[in-house]
Coordinates of C-alpha atoms in Angstrom, one line a residue:
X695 CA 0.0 0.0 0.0
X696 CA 3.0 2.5 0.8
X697 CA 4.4 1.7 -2.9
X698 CA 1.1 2.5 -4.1
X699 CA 1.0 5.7 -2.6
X700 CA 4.6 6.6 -3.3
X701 CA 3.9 5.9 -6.8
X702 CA 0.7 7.9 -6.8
X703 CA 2.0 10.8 -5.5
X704 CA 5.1 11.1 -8.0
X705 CA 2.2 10.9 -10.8
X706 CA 0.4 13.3 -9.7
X707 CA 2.6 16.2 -7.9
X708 CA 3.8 19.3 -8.9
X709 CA 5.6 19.7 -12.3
X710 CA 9.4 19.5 -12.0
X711 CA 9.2 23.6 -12.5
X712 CA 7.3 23.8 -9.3
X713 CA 9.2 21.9 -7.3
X714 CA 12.5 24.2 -8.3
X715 CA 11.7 27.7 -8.3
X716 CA 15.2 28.7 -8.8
X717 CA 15.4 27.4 -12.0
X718 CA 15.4 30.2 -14.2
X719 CA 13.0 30.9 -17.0
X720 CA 13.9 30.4 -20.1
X721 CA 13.5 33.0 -23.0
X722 CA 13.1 33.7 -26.6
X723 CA 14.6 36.1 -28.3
X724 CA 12.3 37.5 -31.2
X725 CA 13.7 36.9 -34.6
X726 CA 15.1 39.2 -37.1
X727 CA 12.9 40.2 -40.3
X728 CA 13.1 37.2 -42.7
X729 CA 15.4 36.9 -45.5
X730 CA 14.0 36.9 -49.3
X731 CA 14.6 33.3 -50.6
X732 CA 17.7 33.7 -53.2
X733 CA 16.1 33.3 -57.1
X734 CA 16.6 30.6 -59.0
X735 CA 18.9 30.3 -61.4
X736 CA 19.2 28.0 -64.8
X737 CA 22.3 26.3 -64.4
X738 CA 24.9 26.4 -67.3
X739 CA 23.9 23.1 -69.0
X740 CA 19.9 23.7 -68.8
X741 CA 21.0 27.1 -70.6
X742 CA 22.6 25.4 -73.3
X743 CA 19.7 22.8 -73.6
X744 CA 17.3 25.4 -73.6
X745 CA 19.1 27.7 -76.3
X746 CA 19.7 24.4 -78.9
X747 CA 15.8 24.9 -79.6
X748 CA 14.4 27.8 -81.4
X749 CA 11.7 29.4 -79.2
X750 CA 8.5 28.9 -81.5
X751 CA 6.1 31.7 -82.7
X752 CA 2.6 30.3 -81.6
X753 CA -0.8 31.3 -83.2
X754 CA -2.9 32.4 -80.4
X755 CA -6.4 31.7 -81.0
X756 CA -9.7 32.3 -79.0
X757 CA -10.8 29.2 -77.1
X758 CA -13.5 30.1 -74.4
X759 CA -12.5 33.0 -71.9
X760 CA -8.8 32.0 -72.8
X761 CA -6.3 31.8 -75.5
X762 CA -4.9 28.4 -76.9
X763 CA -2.3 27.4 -79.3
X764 CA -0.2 24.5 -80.1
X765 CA 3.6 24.1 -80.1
X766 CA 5.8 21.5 -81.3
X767 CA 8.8 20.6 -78.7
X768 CA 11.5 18.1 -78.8
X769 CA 10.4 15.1 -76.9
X770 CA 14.2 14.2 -75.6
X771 CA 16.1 18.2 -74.8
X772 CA 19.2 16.3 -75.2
X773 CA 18.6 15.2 -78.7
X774 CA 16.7 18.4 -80.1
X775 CA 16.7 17.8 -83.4
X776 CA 14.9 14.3 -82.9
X777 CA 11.0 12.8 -82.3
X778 CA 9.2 16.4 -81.8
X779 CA 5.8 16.1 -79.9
X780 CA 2.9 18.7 -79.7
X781 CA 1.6 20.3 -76.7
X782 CA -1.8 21.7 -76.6
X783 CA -0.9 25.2 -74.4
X784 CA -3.4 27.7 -72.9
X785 CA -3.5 31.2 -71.2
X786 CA -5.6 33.8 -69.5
X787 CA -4.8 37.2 -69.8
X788 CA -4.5 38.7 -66.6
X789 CA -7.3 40.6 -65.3
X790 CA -5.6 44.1 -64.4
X791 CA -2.7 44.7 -67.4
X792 CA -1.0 47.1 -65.6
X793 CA -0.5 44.8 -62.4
X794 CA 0.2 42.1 -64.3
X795 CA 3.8 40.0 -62.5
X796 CA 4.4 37.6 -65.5
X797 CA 3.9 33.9 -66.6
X798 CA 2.7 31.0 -64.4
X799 CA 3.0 27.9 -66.6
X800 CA 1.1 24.9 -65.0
X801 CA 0.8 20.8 -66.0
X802 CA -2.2 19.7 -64.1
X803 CA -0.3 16.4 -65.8
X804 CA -1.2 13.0 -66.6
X805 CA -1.5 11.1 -69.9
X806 CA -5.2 10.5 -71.4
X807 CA -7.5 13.8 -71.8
X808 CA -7.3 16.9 -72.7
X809 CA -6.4 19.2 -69.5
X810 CA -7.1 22.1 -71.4
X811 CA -10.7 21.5 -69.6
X812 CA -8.8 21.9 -66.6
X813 CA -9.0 25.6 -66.9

């Protein structure tokens, strides 16, 4: 019965901080502003990938509240004067030209249908 008690009362007394009250408080100094992430840059060889390709000139037509076009790409970067594949490619003016902060390419992704619908 006295273990049982013993044990009890270790469960269930004061915290550790209680039982010292000499222990001193710990505290936080508030951080400095955070730092801008650093940009991204295009490494050397994704620049020379990239620049083997002529940028194409697309023919924007209306499709819906958007624009769409299609552009033929090299399938294989590496090998740019190989298989070429198209790519169905959308955008939406922004709303507010003069605010306007530049292009946001997305690939809701996955092979089947068209995710031109996506949009």
């Amino acid at each position: 019965m006295a273990l049982s008690a013993g044990l009890l009362s270790v469960a269930t007394g004061p915290p550790a901080e209680a039982a010292n009250p000499t222990q001193p408080v710990s505290t936080a100094e508030a951080a400095g502003p955070a730092k801008a992430p650093k940009t991204a840059k295009t490494s050397k060889i994704e620049k020379r990938r990239s620049k083997a390709v002529k940028t194409p000139k697309l023919k924007w037509r209306k499709c819906g509240g958007a624009k769409c076009a299609t552009v033929k790409v090299p399938l294989d970067y590496d090998k740019p004067h190989g298989q070429k594949i198209k790519l169905a490619v959308l955008k939406r003016p922004a709303k507010n030209q003069k605010t306007k902060i530049g292009t946001l390419f997305v690939n809701p992704g996955g092979p089947g249908g068209s995710q031109c619908r996506f949009f």
